[in-house]
Short mmCIF file of C-alpha atoms and ligand atoms in Angstrom, two decimals:
data_model
loop_
_atom_site.label_atom_id
_atom_site.label_comp_id
_atom_site.label_asym_id
_atom_site.label_seq_id
_atom_site.Cartn_x
_atom_site.Cartn_y
_atom_site.Cartn_z
CA MET A 1 55.22 22.06 -10.39
CA THR A 2 55.58 18.70 -12.05
CA ARG A 3 53.59 17.51 -15.02
CA ASP A 4 53.05 14.10 -13.36
CA PHE A 5 50.33 15.45 -11.12
CA LEU A 6 48.72 17.70 -13.66
CA HIS A 7 46.31 17.02 -16.46
CA GLU A 8 47.60 18.06 -19.88
CA LEU A 9 46.48 21.63 -20.44
CA VAL A 10 45.11 23.51 -23.39
CA GLY A 11 43.40 26.83 -23.17
CA SER A 12 41.71 29.74 -24.76
CA MET A 13 43.09 33.26 -24.79
CA SER A 14 40.28 35.66 -25.35
CA GLN A 15 38.89 38.95 -24.25
CA GLY A 16 35.37 39.22 -22.90
CA ALA A 17 34.39 35.68 -23.85
CA ALA A 18 32.76 34.58 -20.60
CA GLY A 19 30.31 31.70 -21.09
CA ASN A 20 32.21 30.60 -24.18
CA PRO A 21 30.45 27.44 -25.48
CA THR A 22 33.84 26.25 -26.71
CA VAL A 23 34.91 25.47 -23.14
CA ALA A 24 31.89 23.21 -22.62
CA MET A 25 32.41 21.55 -25.99
CA ILE A 26 36.11 20.77 -25.59
CA GLU A 27 35.75 19.63 -21.97
CA ALA A 28 32.89 17.34 -23.02
CA ALA A 29 35.14 15.77 -25.66
CA PHE A 30 37.94 15.20 -23.14
CA ALA A 31 35.54 13.62 -20.63
CA HIS A 32 33.83 11.43 -23.23
CA HIS A 33 37.10 10.04 -24.52
CA GLY A 34 38.66 9.57 -21.06
CA LEU A 35 41.39 12.10 -21.81
CA HIS A 36 43.07 13.55 -18.73
CA TRP A 37 43.18 16.99 -20.25
CA ARG A 38 41.71 20.30 -19.15
CA TYR A 39 40.66 23.29 -21.26
CA VAL A 40 40.73 26.59 -19.44
CA ASN A 41 39.51 29.96 -20.58
CA MET A 42 41.68 32.96 -19.75
CA GLU A 43 41.01 36.63 -20.21
CA VAL A 44 44.10 38.14 -21.84
CA ALA A 45 44.35 41.85 -22.57
CA PRO A 46 46.18 42.76 -25.81
CA ALA A 47 49.10 44.28 -23.86
CA ASP A 48 49.58 40.98 -22.00
CA LEU A 49 49.52 38.64 -24.99
CA ALA A 50 53.30 38.17 -25.25
CA ASP A 51 53.55 37.30 -21.54
CA ALA A 52 50.54 34.98 -21.78
CA VAL A 53 52.11 33.00 -24.65
CA ARG A 54 55.42 32.86 -22.76
CA GLY A 55 53.49 31.58 -19.76
CA ALA A 56 51.70 28.91 -21.77
CA ARG A 57 55.08 27.82 -23.15
CA ALA A 58 56.71 27.78 -19.70
CA MET A 59 53.84 25.81 -18.19
CA GLY A 60 53.93 23.20 -20.93
CA PHE A 61 50.49 23.90 -22.39
CA ARG A 62 49.80 21.55 -25.31
CA GLY A 63 48.17 24.44 -27.14
CA PHE A 64 45.46 27.03 -26.97
CA ASN A 65 42.77 28.75 -28.97
CA CYS A 66 42.81 32.46 -29.45
CA SER A 67 39.90 34.65 -30.38
CA MET A 68 39.66 38.30 -31.37
CA PRO A 69 41.55 40.53 -30.87
CA HIS A 70 44.49 38.10 -30.67
CA LYS A 71 44.21 36.14 -33.94
CA VAL A 72 46.74 38.21 -35.88
CA ALA A 73 48.86 39.61 -33.03
CA VAL A 74 49.66 36.14 -31.69
CA ILE A 75 51.61 35.21 -34.84
CA GLN A 76 54.74 37.16 -33.84
CA HIS A 77 54.99 35.06 -30.65
CA LEU A 78 54.84 31.65 -32.40
CA ASP A 79 57.51 29.45 -34.00
CA GLY A 80 55.68 28.69 -37.25
CA LEU A 81 52.36 28.52 -39.08
CA GLY A 82 50.28 25.88 -40.83
CA GLU A 83 49.57 26.36 -44.55
CA SER A 84 46.19 28.08 -44.40
CA ALA A 85 47.04 30.16 -41.31
CA ALA A 86 50.09 31.47 -43.18
CA ILE A 87 48.00 32.38 -46.23
CA MET A 88 45.21 34.10 -44.31
CA GLY A 89 47.51 35.68 -41.72
CA ALA A 90 45.34 34.68 -38.76
CA VAL A 91 45.57 31.98 -36.10
CA ASN A 92 42.79 30.65 -33.90
CA CYS A 93 44.45 27.45 -32.70
CA VAL A 94 48.01 27.02 -31.44
CA VAL A 95 49.47 23.53 -31.24
CA ARG A 96 52.66 22.45 -29.45
CA ARG A 97 54.64 20.21 -31.79
CA GLY A 98 57.85 19.11 -30.10
CA ASP A 99 59.16 22.26 -28.48
CA GLN A 100 57.54 24.57 -31.01
CA LEU A 101 54.25 26.44 -30.89
CA ILE A 102 52.65 26.29 -34.34
CA GLY A 103 49.69 28.45 -35.35
CA GLU A 104 46.81 26.89 -37.25
CA ASN A 105 43.43 28.19 -38.31
CA THR A 106 40.56 25.79 -37.76
CA ASP A 107 37.69 28.24 -38.44
CA GLY A 108 37.71 27.73 -42.21
CA LYS A 109 38.55 24.03 -41.88
CA GLY A 110 35.57 23.56 -39.55
CA PHE A 111 33.31 25.29 -42.04
CA LEU A 112 34.64 23.19 -44.89
CA LYS A 113 33.97 19.98 -42.99
CA SER A 114 30.32 21.04 -42.53
CA LEU A 115 29.99 22.03 -46.16
CA CYS A 116 31.49 18.78 -47.44
CA GLU A 117 28.70 16.84 -45.68
CA VAL A 118 26.31 18.46 -48.16
CA LEU A 119 28.36 19.56 -51.17
CA ASP A 120 31.72 18.67 -52.72
CA PRO A 121 33.24 22.16 -53.19
CA ARG A 122 35.50 21.14 -56.07
CA GLY A 123 34.64 23.08 -59.23
CA LYS A 124 31.79 24.98 -57.57
CA SER A 125 30.82 28.67 -57.72
CA VAL A 126 30.34 30.33 -54.37
CA VAL A 127 28.92 33.65 -53.23
CA LEU A 128 30.45 34.71 -49.92
CA LEU A 129 28.79 37.48 -47.92
CA GLY A 130 31.35 39.33 -45.77
CA ALA A 131 35.08 39.92 -45.80
CA GLY A 132 35.99 39.84 -42.09
CA GLY A 133 38.02 37.20 -40.27
CA ALA A 134 35.49 34.37 -40.63
CA ALA A 135 34.86 35.05 -44.32
CA ARG A 136 38.59 35.25 -45.02
CA ALA A 137 39.24 31.90 -43.29
CA ILE A 138 36.38 30.27 -45.22
CA ALA A 139 37.49 31.73 -48.55
CA VAL A 140 41.06 30.47 -48.16
CA GLU A 141 39.94 26.93 -47.25
CA LEU A 142 37.44 26.87 -50.13
CA ALA A 143 40.20 27.90 -52.51
CA LEU A 144 42.56 25.23 -51.15
CA ALA A 145 39.70 22.70 -51.54
CA GLY A 146 39.36 23.52 -55.25
CA VAL A 147 36.30 25.74 -55.73
CA LYS A 148 36.06 27.30 -59.18
CA HIS A 149 35.02 30.85 -58.32
CA ILE A 150 34.24 33.03 -55.31
CA THR A 151 32.29 36.28 -55.43
CA VAL A 152 32.92 38.31 -52.29
CA VAL A 153 29.93 40.51 -51.47
CA ASN A 154 30.65 43.10 -48.80
CA ARG A 155 29.36 46.42 -47.54
CA GLY A 156 32.80 47.99 -47.20
CA GLU A 157 35.29 47.85 -50.06
CA GLY A 158 38.69 47.78 -48.34
CA ARG A 159 38.74 44.32 -46.73
CA ALA A 160 36.81 42.80 -49.65
CA ILE A 161 39.31 43.97 -52.26
CA GLU A 162 42.14 42.77 -50.02
CA LEU A 163 40.50 39.32 -49.81
CA VAL A 164 39.87 39.09 -53.55
CA THR A 165 43.48 40.09 -54.22
CA LEU A 166 44.72 37.43 -51.79
CA LEU A 167 42.56 34.77 -53.49
CA ARG A 168 43.73 35.77 -56.96
CA GLU A 169 47.40 36.32 -56.22
CA LYS A 170 48.26 33.79 -53.51
CA LEU A 171 45.81 31.05 -54.49
CA LYS A 172 45.40 31.70 -58.23
CA LEU A 173 41.62 31.54 -57.86
CA SER A 174 39.04 33.22 -60.04
CA ALA A 175 37.44 35.73 -57.66
CA ASP A 176 35.59 39.02 -57.84
CA PHE A 177 34.08 41.67 -55.58
CA ALA A 178 30.47 42.77 -55.68
CA ALA A 179 29.59 45.94 -53.81
CA TRP A 180 26.63 45.36 -51.49
CA THR A 181 24.06 48.01 -52.21
CA GLY A 182 20.40 47.11 -51.64
CA ASP A 183 19.14 43.55 -51.82
CA TYR A 184 21.78 41.35 -53.45
CA ALA A 185 20.48 38.92 -56.08
CA ILE A 186 22.41 35.64 -56.10
CA PRO A 187 23.52 35.04 -59.71
CA ALA A 188 22.18 32.01 -61.61
CA GLY A 189 24.76 29.22 -61.64
CA THR A 190 25.78 29.77 -58.01
CA ASP A 191 26.19 26.48 -56.12
CA ALA A 192 26.52 27.83 -52.60
CA LEU A 193 25.73 31.02 -50.70
CA ILE A 194 27.60 31.58 -47.45
CA ASN A 195 26.80 34.21 -44.86
CA GLY A 196 30.18 35.11 -43.36
CA THR A 197 28.95 38.38 -41.85
CA SER A 198 27.88 38.94 -38.26
CA ILE A 199 24.31 39.77 -39.34
CA GLY A 200 22.00 37.56 -37.26
CA LEU A 201 24.27 37.14 -34.25
CA TYR A 202 22.01 37.09 -31.17
CA ASP A 203 19.12 38.34 -33.33
CA ALA A 204 16.93 35.65 -34.91
CA ASP A 205 14.99 38.24 -36.90
CA ALA A 206 17.92 40.15 -38.37
CA ARG A 207 17.47 40.38 -42.13
CA ILE A 208 20.35 39.97 -44.55
CA PRO A 209 19.81 42.26 -47.55
CA LEU A 210 19.19 39.57 -50.17
CA ASP A 211 16.71 39.22 -53.01
CA ALA A 212 14.79 36.29 -51.51
CA SER A 213 13.58 35.12 -54.93
CA SER A 214 17.20 34.27 -55.82
CA LEU A 215 17.27 31.62 -53.05
CA THR A 216 16.38 28.87 -55.50
CA PRO A 217 15.66 25.21 -54.69
CA GLY A 218 18.79 23.08 -54.41
CA LEU A 219 21.11 26.03 -53.66
CA VAL A 220 23.31 25.30 -50.63
CA VAL A 221 22.95 28.08 -48.05
CA ALA A 222 25.36 28.13 -45.10
CA ASP A 223 25.46 30.52 -42.17
CA VAL A 224 28.40 31.13 -39.80
CA ILE A 225 26.05 32.37 -37.10
CA PHE A 226 25.67 29.78 -34.35
CA SER A 227 23.67 31.79 -31.81
CA PRO A 228 20.89 31.44 -32.62
CA PRO A 229 21.51 28.61 -35.10
CA ARG A 230 18.11 28.97 -36.77
CA THR A 231 18.76 32.39 -38.23
CA ARG A 232 16.28 34.13 -40.47
CA LEU A 233 18.49 33.18 -43.44
CA ILE A 234 18.45 29.49 -42.51
CA ARG A 235 14.66 29.50 -42.02
CA GLU A 236 14.03 31.33 -45.27
CA ALA A 237 16.44 29.10 -47.21
CA GLU A 238 14.72 25.96 -45.94
CA ALA A 239 11.29 27.37 -46.77
CA ARG A 240 12.46 27.98 -50.35
CA GLY A 241 13.84 24.46 -50.83
CA CYS A 242 17.55 25.28 -50.38
CA ARG A 243 19.91 22.94 -48.54
CA ALA A 244 20.73 24.81 -45.33
CA ILE A 245 23.78 24.44 -43.07
CA ASP A 246 23.74 26.22 -39.72
CA GLY A 247 26.74 27.70 -37.87
CA LEU A 248 26.73 25.06 -35.13
CA GLY A 249 28.37 22.59 -37.51
CA MET A 250 31.24 25.01 -38.08
CA ILE A 251 31.91 25.65 -34.40
CA VAL A 252 31.68 21.94 -33.57
CA ASN A 253 33.92 20.91 -36.46
CA GLN A 254 36.57 23.51 -35.68
CA GLY A 255 36.56 22.11 -32.14
CA VAL A 256 36.88 18.56 -33.48
CA ILE A 257 39.91 19.59 -35.54
CA SER A 258 41.48 21.45 -32.58
CA VAL A 259 41.12 18.40 -30.30
CA GLU A 260 42.65 16.22 -33.04
CA TYR A 261 45.60 18.61 -33.37
CA TRP A 262 46.22 18.72 -29.62
CA THR A 263 45.57 15.13 -28.56
CA GLY A 264 45.77 12.96 -31.68
CA VAL A 265 42.30 11.62 -30.81
CA THR A 266 39.36 12.19 -33.18
CA PRO A 267 36.51 13.18 -30.86
CA ASP A 268 32.83 12.36 -31.33
CA PRO A 269 31.19 15.45 -32.91
CA ALA A 270 27.74 14.46 -31.57
CA VAL A 271 28.99 14.73 -27.97
CA MET A 272 30.50 18.13 -28.71
CA ARG A 273 27.38 19.42 -30.48
CA CYS A 274 25.27 18.38 -27.48
CA ALA A 275 27.58 20.31 -25.16
CA VAL A 276 27.42 23.45 -27.33
CA GLU A 277 23.63 23.22 -27.52
CA ALA A 278 23.41 22.89 -23.73
CA ALA A 279 25.81 25.83 -23.22
CA LEU A 280 23.69 27.94 -25.57
CA ARG A 281 20.53 26.66 -23.81
CA LEU A 282 19.19 25.19 -27.05
CA SER A 283 18.48 21.79 -25.53
P1 NDP B 1 34.40 40.72 -38.46
O1 NDP B 1 34.02 41.84 -37.57
O2 NDP B 1 35.83 40.51 -38.81
O3 NDP B 1 33.60 40.87 -39.87
C1 NDP B 1 32.23 41.15 -39.87
C2 NDP B 1 31.71 41.09 -41.31
O4 NDP B 1 30.29 41.29 -41.27
C3 NDP B 1 32.27 42.18 -42.22
O5 NDP B 1 32.36 41.68 -43.54
C4 NDP B 1 31.21 43.27 -42.12
O6 NDP B 1 31.17 44.11 -43.24
C5 NDP B 1 29.97 42.43 -42.10
N1 NDP B 1 28.82 43.11 -41.49
C6 NDP B 1 28.58 43.32 -40.18
N2 NDP B 1 27.41 43.97 -40.01
C7 NDP B 1 26.91 44.18 -41.26
C8 NDP B 1 25.73 44.79 -41.75
N3 NDP B 1 24.82 45.32 -40.94
N4 NDP B 1 25.51 44.81 -43.09
C9 NDP B 1 26.42 44.26 -43.95
N5 NDP B 1 27.58 43.67 -43.53
C10 NDP B 1 27.81 43.63 -42.22
O7 NDP B 1 33.79 39.43 -37.78
P2 NDP B 1 34.23 37.91 -38.02
O8 NDP B 1 34.46 37.68 -39.46
O9 NDP B 1 35.29 37.54 -37.06
O10 NDP B 1 32.91 37.12 -37.54
C11 NDP B 1 31.73 37.18 -38.32
C12 NDP B 1 30.70 36.27 -37.66
O11 NDP B 1 31.14 34.92 -37.75
C13 NDP B 1 30.49 36.55 -36.17
O12 NDP B 1 29.11 36.68 -35.92
C14 NDP B 1 31.04 35.33 -35.47
O13 NDP B 1 30.30 35.00 -34.32
C15 NDP B 1 30.87 34.25 -36.54
N6 NDP B 1 31.82 33.17 -36.40
C16 NDP B 1 31.31 31.90 -36.30
C17 NDP B 1 32.16 30.84 -36.16
C18 NDP B 1 31.58 29.47 -36.02
O14 NDP B 1 32.34 28.57 -35.64
N7 NDP B 1 30.31 29.26 -36.35
C19 NDP B 1 33.63 31.00 -36.13
C20 NDP B 1 34.06 32.36 -36.29
C21 NDP B 1 33.17 33.40 -36.41
P3 NDP B 1 32.11 45.43 -43.35
O15 NDP B 1 33.47 44.95 -43.75
O16 NDP B 1 31.44 46.23 -44.39
O17 NDP B 1 32.09 46.06 -41.98
#
């Protein structure tokens, strides 16, 4: 095989991610910008991850995304990590730089880009619902961007305490944990509320246990859920005069950053958002 006759390749290593809107989004960006690149989705079982990375290396892939359950396990097969990926200990985007495969995390960066369109995070107080992979990526990027304080609200204690400890010890951030029992009331003085849980995924009516009266006008309310994008939280926040940010912005922006890492070209986010909406049958 010679590279001369091939498009440059990037890919996605996932498990059970058929119909992934990311494929449509990245391919749309390549087509729109006349890039002779292809993005291919591959099912990789955990036991095959090492071979899959070796294969991507051998075949000259310019990089790849990885989704759960590979985000942590992939690290041992890479040559280095970007700053935030090293802090959070998870990689969703691998980039070939020279002959090295470097792990980055674009989930939190994509979220931050969406947030910054509405609110400058510097010096702000944030309530973050959830302590899983998405919440952890968001928390680390918010800390690196200079937020003042993060309260992590989570049902289970283990991962939440681990996240708060990481924020305090590795990032020297003021952070605390609030146990999630009953409807959580967002404290006065909070600038942004972020849903980083999976509540609402594929269920437009799923209710997040929140005291709705604490969704006050002007509060920024962001949701990681992109399917459906108009979650119950987003609808309720808008109805109460909050500034709402849906999860589509995060997925599009993490794709924008990935394409920039791989190709050096800054793609048009509008083209990518259109492709995601079509893949999710929203348009
Ligand atoms: P994880 O499984 O790692 O974490 C899930 C989190 O949701 C945990 O904090 C969990 O709490 C909490 N949770 C789940 N169900 C409930 C419930 N019924 N009540 C209270 N808390 C609950 O998932 P990820 O962090 O990887 O992903 C979270 C969501 O983010 C997913 O829906 C995913 O689709 C979305 N996402 C969106 C992206 C985008 O680009 N828009 C990018 C990445 C993810 P506990 O610890 O107590 O179990």
